[in-house]
PDB file of C-alpha atoms and ligand atoms in Angstrom:
ATOM      1  CA  MET A   1     -20.466  39.581  12.220  1.00 62.00           C
ATOM      2  CA  ASP A   2     -20.836  43.100  10.764  1.00 74.00           C
ATOM      3  CA  LYS A   3     -24.337  42.503   9.447  1.00 93.00           C
ATOM      4  CA  LYS A   4     -27.395  43.780  11.220  1.00 96.00           C
ATOM      5  CA  GLY A   5     -30.852  42.300  11.568  1.00 97.00           C
ATOM      6  CA  LYS A   6     -34.298  43.552  12.511  1.00 98.00           C
ATOM      7  CA  VAL A   7     -36.534  42.558  15.406  1.00 98.00           C
ATOM      8  CA  ALA A   8     -40.075  43.770  16.224  1.00 98.00           C
ATOM      9  CA  VAL A   9     -40.063  44.853  19.861  1.00 98.00           C
ATOM     10  CA  LEU A  10     -43.293  45.099  21.880  1.00 97.00           C
ATOM     11  CA  ASP A  11     -42.683  47.679  24.614  1.00 96.00           C
ATOM     12  CA  LYS A  12     -45.515  46.966  27.076  1.00 95.00           C
ATOM     13  CA  VAL A  13     -48.988  45.492  27.582  1.00 96.00           C
ATOM     14  CA  ARG A  14     -51.229  46.836  24.773  1.00 96.00           C
ATOM     15  CA  GLY A  15     -48.156  48.750  23.602  1.00 97.00           C
ATOM     16  CA  ARG A  16     -46.545  49.334  20.223  1.00 97.00           C
ATOM     17  CA  PHE A  17     -44.387  47.128  18.062  1.00 97.00           C
ATOM     18  CA  THR A  18     -41.240  48.982  16.983  1.00 98.00           C
ATOM     19  CA  VAL A  19     -38.760  47.584  14.475  1.00 98.00           C
ATOM     20  CA  LYS A  20     -35.223  47.839  15.839  1.00 98.00           C
ATOM     21  CA  GLU A  21     -31.890  46.866  14.339  1.00 97.00           C
ATOM     22  CA  TYR A  22     -29.102  45.083  16.154  1.00 97.00           C
ATOM     23  CA  PRO A  23     -25.788  43.593  15.031  1.00 97.00           C
ATOM     24  CA  LEU A  24     -26.027  39.866  14.344  1.00 97.00           C
ATOM     25  CA  PRO A  25     -24.142  37.866  16.963  1.00 96.00           C
ATOM     26  CA  ASP A  26     -21.074  35.835  16.070  1.00 95.00           C
ATOM     27  CA  VAL A  27     -21.737  32.172  16.653  1.00 96.00           C
ATOM     28  CA  SER A  28     -19.747  30.431  19.357  1.00 94.00           C
ATOM     29  CA  PRO A  29     -19.441  26.696  20.131  1.00 93.00           C
ATOM     30  CA  GLY A  30     -22.937  25.229  20.608  1.00 93.00           C
ATOM     31  CA  THR A  31     -24.882  28.162  19.157  1.00 96.00           C
ATOM     32  CA  VAL A  32     -26.767  28.556  15.869  1.00 97.00           C
ATOM     33  CA  LEU A  33     -27.884  31.558  13.821  1.00 98.00           C
ATOM     34  CA  VAL A  34     -31.090  31.100  11.827  1.00 98.00           C
ATOM     35  CA  ARG A  35     -32.761  33.233   9.171  1.00 98.00           C
ATOM     36  CA  ILE A  36     -36.464  33.143   9.991  1.00 98.00           C
ATOM     37  CA  GLU A  37     -38.761  32.211   7.127  1.00 98.00           C
ATOM     38  CA  TYR A  38     -42.075  32.043   8.947  1.00 97.00           C
ATOM     39  CA  CYS A  39     -43.378  32.703  12.437  1.00 97.00           C
ATOM     40  CA  GLY A  40     -46.912  31.943  13.571  1.00 95.00           C
ATOM     41  CA  VAL A  41     -48.981  34.217  15.791  1.00 95.00           C
ATOM     42  CA  CYS A  42     -49.905  32.030  18.761  1.00 93.00           C
ATOM     43  CA  GLY A  43     -52.867  32.688  21.045  1.00 91.00           C
ATOM     44  CA  THR A  44     -50.281  33.098  23.814  1.00 93.00           C
ATOM     45  CA  ASP A  45     -48.743  36.031  21.921  1.00 95.00           C
ATOM     46  CA  VAL A  46     -52.169  37.656  21.870  1.00 95.00           C
ATOM     47  CA  HIS A  47     -52.604  36.968  25.608  1.00 95.00           C
ATOM     48  CA  THR A  48     -49.180  38.509  26.253  1.00 96.00           C
ATOM     49  CA  TYR A  49     -50.143  41.583  24.262  1.00 96.00           C
ATOM     50  CA  TYR A  50     -53.317  42.022  26.328  1.00 96.00           C
ATOM     51  CA  GLY A  51     -51.489  41.460  29.632  1.00 94.00           C
ATOM     52  CA  LYS A  52     -53.111  38.119  30.438  1.00 94.00           C
ATOM     53  CA  LEU A  53     -49.797  36.344  30.986  1.00 87.00           C
ATOM     54  CA  ALA A  54     -48.638  36.971  34.537  1.00 81.00           C
ATOM     55  CA  ASP A  55     -44.854  36.832  34.156  1.00 82.00           C
ATOM     56  CA  ALA A  56     -44.452  38.233  30.647  1.00 86.00           C
ATOM     57  CA  PRO A  57     -41.308  40.354  30.370  1.00 92.00           C
ATOM     58  CA  PHE A  58     -41.308  43.692  28.588  1.00 95.00           C
ATOM     59  CA  PRO A  59     -39.933  44.883  26.266  1.00 97.00           C
ATOM     60  CA  VAL A  60     -40.038  41.573  24.407  1.00 97.00           C
ATOM     61  CA  VAL A  61     -39.575  40.036  20.963  1.00 97.00           C
ATOM     62  CA  LEU A  62     -42.560  37.680  20.718  1.00 97.00           C
ATOM     63  CA  GLY A  63     -42.974  34.638  18.472  1.00 97.00           C
ATOM     64  CA  HIS A  64     -42.190  30.987  19.133  1.00 96.00           C
ATOM     65  CA  GLU A  65     -43.769  29.059  16.213  1.00 96.00           C
ATOM     66  CA  ILE A  66     -40.740  29.343  13.998  1.00 97.00           C
ATOM     67  CA  ALA A  67     -39.377  27.831  10.794  1.00 97.00           C
ATOM     68  CA  GLY A  68     -36.117  29.045   9.321  1.00 98.00           C
ATOM     69  CA  THR A  69     -32.809  28.096   7.751  1.00 98.00           C
ATOM     70  CA  ILE A  70     -29.416  27.813   9.400  1.00 98.00           C
ATOM     71  CA  ILE A  71     -27.032  30.523   8.194  1.00 97.00           C
ATOM     72  CA  ASP A  72     -24.194  29.935  10.650  1.00 97.00           C
ATOM     73  CA  MET A  73     -23.436  27.552  13.484  1.00 96.00           C
ATOM     74  CA  GLY A  74     -20.835  27.038  16.168  1.00 94.00           C
ATOM     75  CA  SER A  75     -18.165  24.373  16.005  1.00 90.00           C
ATOM     76  CA  GLN A  76     -19.869  21.864  18.321  1.00 90.00           C
ATOM     77  CA  VAL A  77     -23.169  21.800  16.460  1.00 93.00           C
ATOM     78  CA  LYS A  78     -23.256  18.704  14.276  1.00 94.00           C
ATOM     79  CA  LYS A  79     -26.722  17.190  14.712  1.00 96.00           C
ATOM     80  CA  ASP A  80     -30.304  18.147  15.458  1.00 96.00           C
ATOM     81  CA  PHE A  81     -31.961  16.760  18.579  1.00 92.00           C
ATOM     82  CA  LEU A  82     -33.184  13.713  16.685  1.00 93.00           C
ATOM     83  CA  GLY A  83     -29.582  12.917  15.743  1.00 96.00           C
ATOM     84  CA  LYS A  84     -29.734  13.952  12.077  1.00 96.00           C
ATOM     85  CA  PRO A  85     -26.643  15.767  10.772  1.00 97.00           C
ATOM     86  CA  VAL A  86     -27.224  19.476  10.119  1.00 97.00           C
ATOM     87  CA  LYS A  87     -25.415  22.008   7.971  1.00 96.00           C
ATOM     88  CA  VAL A  88     -25.711  25.628   6.886  1.00 97.00           C
ATOM     89  CA  GLY A  89     -28.715  26.005   4.561  1.00 97.00           C
ATOM     90  CA  ASP A  90     -30.869  23.349   6.262  1.00 98.00           C
ATOM     91  CA  ARG A  91     -34.439  24.248   7.179  1.00 98.00           C
ATOM     92  CA  ILE A  92     -35.165  23.681  10.843  1.00 98.00           C
ATOM     93  CA  VAL A  93     -37.986  24.107  13.328  1.00 97.00           C
ATOM     94  CA  LEU A  94     -37.469  25.092  16.913  1.00 95.00           C
ATOM     95  CA  VAL A  95     -38.614  23.619  20.228  1.00 94.00           C
ATOM     96  CA  PRO A  96     -39.056  27.021  21.887  1.00 95.00           C
ATOM     97  CA  ALA A  97     -38.857  25.968  25.548  1.00 95.00           C
ATOM     98  CA  ILE A  98     -35.581  24.981  27.186  1.00 96.00           C
ATOM     99  CA  HIS A  99     -36.114  22.710  30.195  1.00 94.00           C
ATOM    100  CA  CYS A 100     -33.595  22.147  32.971  1.00 93.00           C
ATOM    101  CA  LYS A 101     -33.989  18.335  32.927  1.00 91.00           C
ATOM    102  CA  LYS A 102     -33.125  18.365  36.639  1.00 95.00           C
ATOM    103  CA  CYS A 103     -36.158  19.571  38.606  1.00 96.00           C
ATOM    104  CA  TYR A 104     -39.016  17.423  39.976  1.00 97.00           C
ATOM    105  CA  TYR A 105     -41.248  18.161  36.977  1.00 96.00           C
ATOM    106  CA  CYS A 106     -38.539  17.399  34.407  1.00 94.00           C
ATOM    107  CA  THR A 107     -37.447  14.146  36.041  1.00 95.00           C
ATOM    108  CA  LEU A 108     -40.006  12.389  38.267  1.00 96.00           C
ATOM    109  CA  ALA A 109     -43.294  13.927  37.133  1.00 95.00           C
ATOM    110  CA  LYS A 110     -42.266  13.850  33.457  1.00 90.00           C
ATOM    111  CA  THR A 111     -44.176  17.070  32.831  1.00 89.00           C
ATOM    112  CA  PRO A 112     -41.379  19.338  31.587  1.00 89.00           C
ATOM    113  CA  SER A 113     -43.907  22.002  30.594  1.00 87.00           C
ATOM    114  CA  LYS A 114     -44.063  22.755  34.350  1.00 92.00           C
ATOM    115  CA  CYS A 115     -40.253  22.939  34.677  1.00 95.00           C
ATOM    116  CA  LEU A 116     -39.275  25.289  37.498  1.00 95.00           C
ATOM    117  CA  ASN A 117     -36.316  26.679  35.564  1.00 95.00           C
ATOM    118  CA  MET A 118     -37.788  26.853  32.076  1.00 94.00           C
ATOM    119  CA  ILE A 119     -36.935  29.643  29.682  1.00 95.00           C
ATOM    120  CA  SER A 120     -38.422  29.999  26.232  1.00 95.00           C
ATOM    121  CA  TYR A 121     -37.636  31.785  23.008  1.00 97.00           C
ATOM    122  CA  GLY A 122     -40.327  34.358  22.316  1.00 96.00           C
ATOM    123  CA  PHE A 123     -40.757  35.122  26.030  1.00 95.00           C
ATOM    124  CA  LEU A 124     -37.378  36.615  26.953  1.00 95.00           C
ATOM    125  CA  PRO A 125     -36.728  40.188  28.061  1.00 93.00           C
ATOM    126  CA  LEU A 126     -35.054  42.282  25.379  1.00 95.00           C
ATOM    127  CA  LYS A 127     -31.326  42.260  25.952  1.00 94.00           C
ATOM    128  CA  GLU A 128     -28.254  40.913  24.237  1.00 94.00           C
ATOM    129  CA  PRO A 129     -28.247  38.825  22.015  1.00 94.00           C
ATOM    130  CA  TYR A 130     -31.649  40.419  21.053  1.00 97.00           C
ATOM    131  CA  PHE A 131     -32.549  37.782  18.440  1.00 98.00           C
ATOM    132  CA  THR A 132     -34.574  35.696  20.885  1.00 97.00           C
ATOM    133  CA  GLY A 133     -38.064  35.728  19.345  1.00 97.00           C
ATOM    134  CA  GLY A 134     -39.743  34.897  16.065  1.00 98.00           C
ATOM    135  CA  TYR A 135     -41.060  38.348  15.143  1.00 98.00           C
ATOM    136  CA  ALA A 136     -37.688  39.108  13.623  1.00 98.00           C
ATOM    137  CA  GLU A 137     -35.443  38.472  10.634  1.00 98.00           C
ATOM    138  CA  TYR A 138     -33.076  36.240  12.565  1.00 98.00           C
ATOM    139  CA  LEU A 139     -33.093  33.976  15.581  1.00 98.00           C
ATOM    140  CA  TYR A 140     -30.019  33.137  17.618  1.00 98.00           C
ATOM    141  CA  PHE A 141     -29.931  29.829  19.493  1.00 97.00           C
ATOM    142  CA  PHE A 142     -27.737  31.270  22.217  1.00 96.00           C
ATOM    143  CA  HIS A 143     -28.433  28.438  24.649  1.00 94.00           C
ATOM    144  CA  PRO A 144     -26.488  25.226  23.930  1.00 89.00           C
ATOM    145  CA  LYS A 145     -29.457  23.149  25.180  1.00 91.00           C
ATOM    146  CA  THR A 146     -31.764  24.592  22.509  1.00 95.00           C
ATOM    147  CA  GLU A 147     -33.595  21.771  20.759  1.00 95.00           C
ATOM    148  CA  PHE A 148     -34.348  22.037  17.054  1.00 97.00           C
ATOM    149  CA  PHE A 149     -34.783  19.617  14.231  1.00 95.00           C
ATOM    150  CA  LYS A 150     -34.245  19.497  10.521  1.00 97.00           C
ATOM    151  CA  ILE A 151     -37.358  19.361   8.369  1.00 97.00           C
ATOM    152  CA  ASP A 152     -37.898  18.891   4.649  1.00 94.00           C
ATOM    153  CA  ALA A 153     -41.413  20.372   4.492  1.00 96.00           C
ATOM    154  CA  PRO A 154     -41.850  23.835   2.928  1.00 97.00           C
ATOM    155  CA  GLY A 155     -41.451  26.688   5.428  1.00 95.00           C
ATOM    156  CA  GLU A 156     -45.161  27.522   5.512  1.00 95.00           C
ATOM    157  CA  VAL A 157     -45.880  23.910   6.514  1.00 96.00           C
ATOM    158  CA  ALA A 158     -42.862  23.478   8.820  1.00 96.00           C
ATOM    159  CA  LEU A 159     -44.132  26.440  10.818  1.00 93.00           C
ATOM    160  CA  PHE A 160     -46.956  24.237  12.133  1.00 95.00           C
ATOM    161  CA  ALA A 161     -44.580  21.807  13.862  1.00 95.00           C
ATOM    162  CA  GLU A 162     -44.818  23.564  17.239  1.00 94.00           C
ATOM    163  CA  PRO A 163     -48.633  23.906  17.463  1.00 95.00           C
ATOM    164  CA  LEU A 164     -48.980  20.420  15.940  1.00 96.00           C
ATOM    165  CA  ALA A 165     -46.869  19.040  18.802  1.00 94.00           C
ATOM    166  CA  ILE A 166     -49.459  20.432  21.233  1.00 94.00           C
ATOM    167  CA  ALA A 167     -52.279  18.759  19.309  1.00 96.00           C
ATOM    168  CA  ILE A 168     -50.434  15.420  19.227  1.00 95.00           C
ATOM    169  CA  HIS A 169     -49.775  15.692  22.967  1.00 93.00           C
ATOM    170  CA  ALA A 170     -53.480  16.363  23.642  1.00 94.00           C
ATOM    171  CA  VAL A 171     -54.600  13.351  21.592  1.00 94.00           C
ATOM    172  CA  ASP A 172     -51.906  11.237  23.233  1.00 93.00           C
ATOM    173  CA  ARG A 173     -53.120  12.191  26.708  1.00 92.00           C
ATOM    174  CA  ALA A 174     -56.748  11.553  25.755  1.00 93.00           C
ATOM    175  CA  ARG A 175     -55.693   8.065  24.560  1.00 93.00           C
ATOM    176  CA  ILE A 176     -58.075   8.146  21.642  1.00 89.00           C
ATOM    177  CA  LYS A 177     -58.623   4.705  20.174  1.00 86.00           C
ATOM    178  CA  PRO A 178     -60.057   3.677  16.798  1.00 87.00           C
ATOM    179  CA  GLY A 179     -63.837   3.875  16.738  1.00 85.00           C
ATOM    180  CA  GLN A 180     -64.163   6.343  19.589  1.00 87.00           C
ATOM    181  CA  THR A 181     -65.957   9.669  19.616  1.00 89.00           C
ATOM    182  CA  ALA A 182     -64.020  12.846  20.435  1.00 92.00           C
ATOM    183  CA  VAL A 183     -65.172  16.357  21.309  1.00 94.00           C
ATOM    184  CA  ILE A 184     -62.879  19.322  20.710  1.00 95.00           C
ATOM    185  CA  GLN A 185     -63.689  22.661  22.293  1.00 94.00           C
ATOM    186  CA  GLY A 186     -62.273  25.546  20.286  1.00 92.00           C
ATOM    187  CA  THR A 187     -61.664  26.096  16.593  1.00 93.00           C
ATOM    188  CA  GLY A 188     -58.387  27.989  16.719  1.00 91.00           C
ATOM    189  CA  ALA A 189     -55.225  26.574  15.157  1.00 92.00           C
ATOM    190  CA  ILE A 190     -54.717  24.157  18.070  1.00 94.00           C
ATOM    191  CA  GLY A 191     -58.349  22.975  17.975  1.00 95.00           C
ATOM    192  CA  LEU A 192     -58.245  22.344  14.224  1.00 95.00           C
ATOM    193  CA  LEU A 193     -54.870  20.580  14.420  1.00 96.00           C
ATOM    194  CA  THR A 194     -56.233  18.449  17.284  1.00 97.00           C
ATOM    195  CA  LEU A 195     -59.163  17.531  15.045  1.00 97.00           C
ATOM    196  CA  ILE A 196     -56.746  16.292  12.364  1.00 96.00           C
ATOM    197  CA  CYS A 197     -54.778  14.302  14.973  1.00 96.00           C
ATOM    198  CA  ALA A 198     -57.946  12.812  16.528  1.00 95.00           C
ATOM    199  CA  LYS A 199     -59.098  11.651  13.082  1.00 95.00           C
ATOM    200  CA  SER A 200     -55.619  10.240  12.354  1.00 94.00           C
ATOM    201  CA  SER A 201     -55.753   8.348  15.670  1.00 93.00           C
ATOM    202  CA  GLY A 202     -58.899   6.590  14.504  1.00 91.00           C
ATOM    203  CA  ALA A 203     -61.668   8.588  16.184  1.00 90.00           C
ATOM    204  CA  THR A 204     -64.723   7.791  14.093  1.00 87.00           C
ATOM    205  CA  LYS A 205     -66.785  10.804  15.004  1.00 89.00           C
ATOM    206  CA  VAL A 206     -65.280  14.105  16.048  1.00 93.00           C
ATOM    207  CA  ALA A 207     -67.451  16.989  17.225  1.00 93.00           C
ATOM    208  CA  VAL A 208     -66.007  20.483  17.288  1.00 94.00           C
ATOM    209  CA  VAL A 209     -67.459  23.291  19.385  1.00 94.00           C
ATOM    210  CA  GLY A 210     -66.578  26.851  18.451  1.00 93.00           C
ATOM    211  CA  ARG A 211     -67.634  30.440  18.626  1.00 87.00           C
ATOM    212  CA  ARG A 212     -66.722  33.747  16.977  1.00 76.00           C
ATOM    213  CA  ARG A 213     -65.483  32.743  13.527  1.00 80.00           C
ATOM    214  CA  LYS A 214     -68.049  30.773  11.514  1.00 86.00           C
ATOM    215  CA  GLU A 215     -65.563  30.039   8.717  1.00 90.00           C
ATOM    216  CA  ARG A 216     -63.491  28.050  11.205  1.00 92.00           C
ATOM    217  CA  LEU A 217     -66.466  25.792  11.921  1.00 94.00           C
ATOM    218  CA  GLU A 218     -66.802  25.303   8.167  1.00 94.00           C
ATOM    219  CA  LEU A 219     -63.092  24.509   7.931  1.00 94.00           C
ATOM    220  CA  ALA A 220     -63.533  21.983  10.766  1.00 94.00           C
ATOM    221  CA  LYS A 221     -66.160  20.213   8.644  1.00 94.00           C
ATOM    222  CA  GLU A 222     -63.821  20.226   5.650  1.00 95.00           C
ATOM    223  CA  LEU A 223     -61.135  18.683   7.861  1.00 95.00           C
ATOM    224  CA  GLY A 224     -63.448  15.836   8.824  1.00 93.00           C
ATOM    225  CA  ALA A 225     -65.500  16.988  11.822  1.00 94.00           C
ATOM    226  CA  TYR A 226     -68.777  15.088  11.982  1.00 91.00           C
ATOM    227  CA  LEU A 227     -70.442  17.876  13.925  1.00 92.00           C
ATOM    228  CA  ALA A 228     -69.455  21.546  14.132  1.00 93.00           C
ATOM    229  CA  ILE A 229     -71.462  23.281  16.842  1.00 92.00           C
ATOM    230  CA  ASN A 230     -71.689  27.058  17.004  1.00 92.00           C
ATOM    231  CA  MET A 231     -71.908  28.091  20.676  1.00 91.00           C
ATOM    232  CA  GLU A 232     -73.712  31.275  19.730  1.00 90.00           C
ATOM    233  CA  GLU A 233     -76.479  29.303  18.050  1.00 90.00           C
ATOM    234  CA  ILE A 234     -76.650  26.737  20.875  1.00 88.00           C
ATOM    235  CA  PRO A 235     -75.638  28.634  24.028  1.00 89.00           C
ATOM    236  CA  GLU A 236     -76.991  26.061  26.528  1.00 92.00           C
ATOM    237  CA  VAL A 237     -74.307  23.611  27.677  1.00 91.00           C
ATOM    238  CA  LYS A 238     -76.886  20.888  28.410  1.00 93.00           C
ATOM    239  CA  GLU A 239     -78.273  21.169  24.920  1.00 92.00           C
ATOM    240  CA  ARG A 240     -74.820  20.898  23.358  1.00 91.00           C
ATOM    241  CA  ILE A 241     -74.066  17.809  25.458  1.00 89.00           C
ATOM    242  CA  LYS A 242     -77.352  16.232  24.343  1.00 90.00           C
ATOM    243  CA  ILE A 243     -76.590  16.876  20.661  1.00 88.00           C
ATOM    244  CA  ILE A 244     -73.156  15.304  21.030  1.00 85.00           C
ATOM    245  CA  LYS A 245     -74.500  12.293  22.952  1.00 84.00           C
ATOM    246  CA  ASP A 246     -77.205  11.759  20.348  1.00 83.00           C
ATOM    247  CA  PHE A 247     -74.694  11.582  17.542  1.00 77.00           C
ATOM    248  CA  SER A 248     -72.162   9.437  19.402  1.00 69.00           C
ATOM    249  CA  ALA A 249     -72.288   5.684  18.801  1.00 61.00           C
ATOM    250  CA  THR A 250     -72.074   4.856  22.508  1.00 61.00           C
ATOM    251  CA  GLY A 251     -73.968   7.792  23.946  1.00 50.00           C
ATOM    252  CA  TYR A 252     -70.707   9.486  25.024  1.00 51.00           C
TER     253      TYR A 252
HETATM  254 ZN1   ZN B   1     -47.768  28.888  21.288  1.00 58.29          ZN
HETATM  255 ZN1   ZN B   2     -36.950  21.376  35.013  1.00 58.29          ZN
END
């Protein structure tokens, strides 16, 4: 392909983002080229920027909460990972991590997030094919095991699929049942999405504990939190636990 596309490259910890242009790759069997519509800024991206992620490669094209549309795809790509047929022009969301499906964690432990051979879009060192992260115009699914699925939601909603998956997983692991009380620590995107999922799972009372941004605590209330506790106003852990126990139906 003669066309070029832009990526925002972060050079080092606390470094600079520089927009660079590279030729768009030609698709080959099993690969997909996507025009990015939206990319979220994950807390992990911020941690990477500040050097809090041990193995982060630099320079890097960050961004893994991605919604976009297919503009070209290789001959073997017919379906998304849920089995729905896909074609050029379809909006898709990406599962950023690629797991080996062979190691102990992928097979026996069933915790692929600990996969020993995992690679992930948005965390790859800058090299060909360059379009490996969401802070860019295009994304290239160079790995044939890349999982993505078609979505009908508008791009600005589809973008939440990846962080929403984390929230659903958290609620799933907590095994929240109708009528129960839940406590969510943190009012970032994941915390607020977890609140929505906990309510959808039937939790009657959900308490949210947050700091820093007061408007997020207000948003938590709008989204159905029964209690929104500001850690700065109630810094004592024991006191926060007491408040939550007092409002819970069962004392927990
Ligand atoms: Zn993330
Ligand atoms: Zn694995």
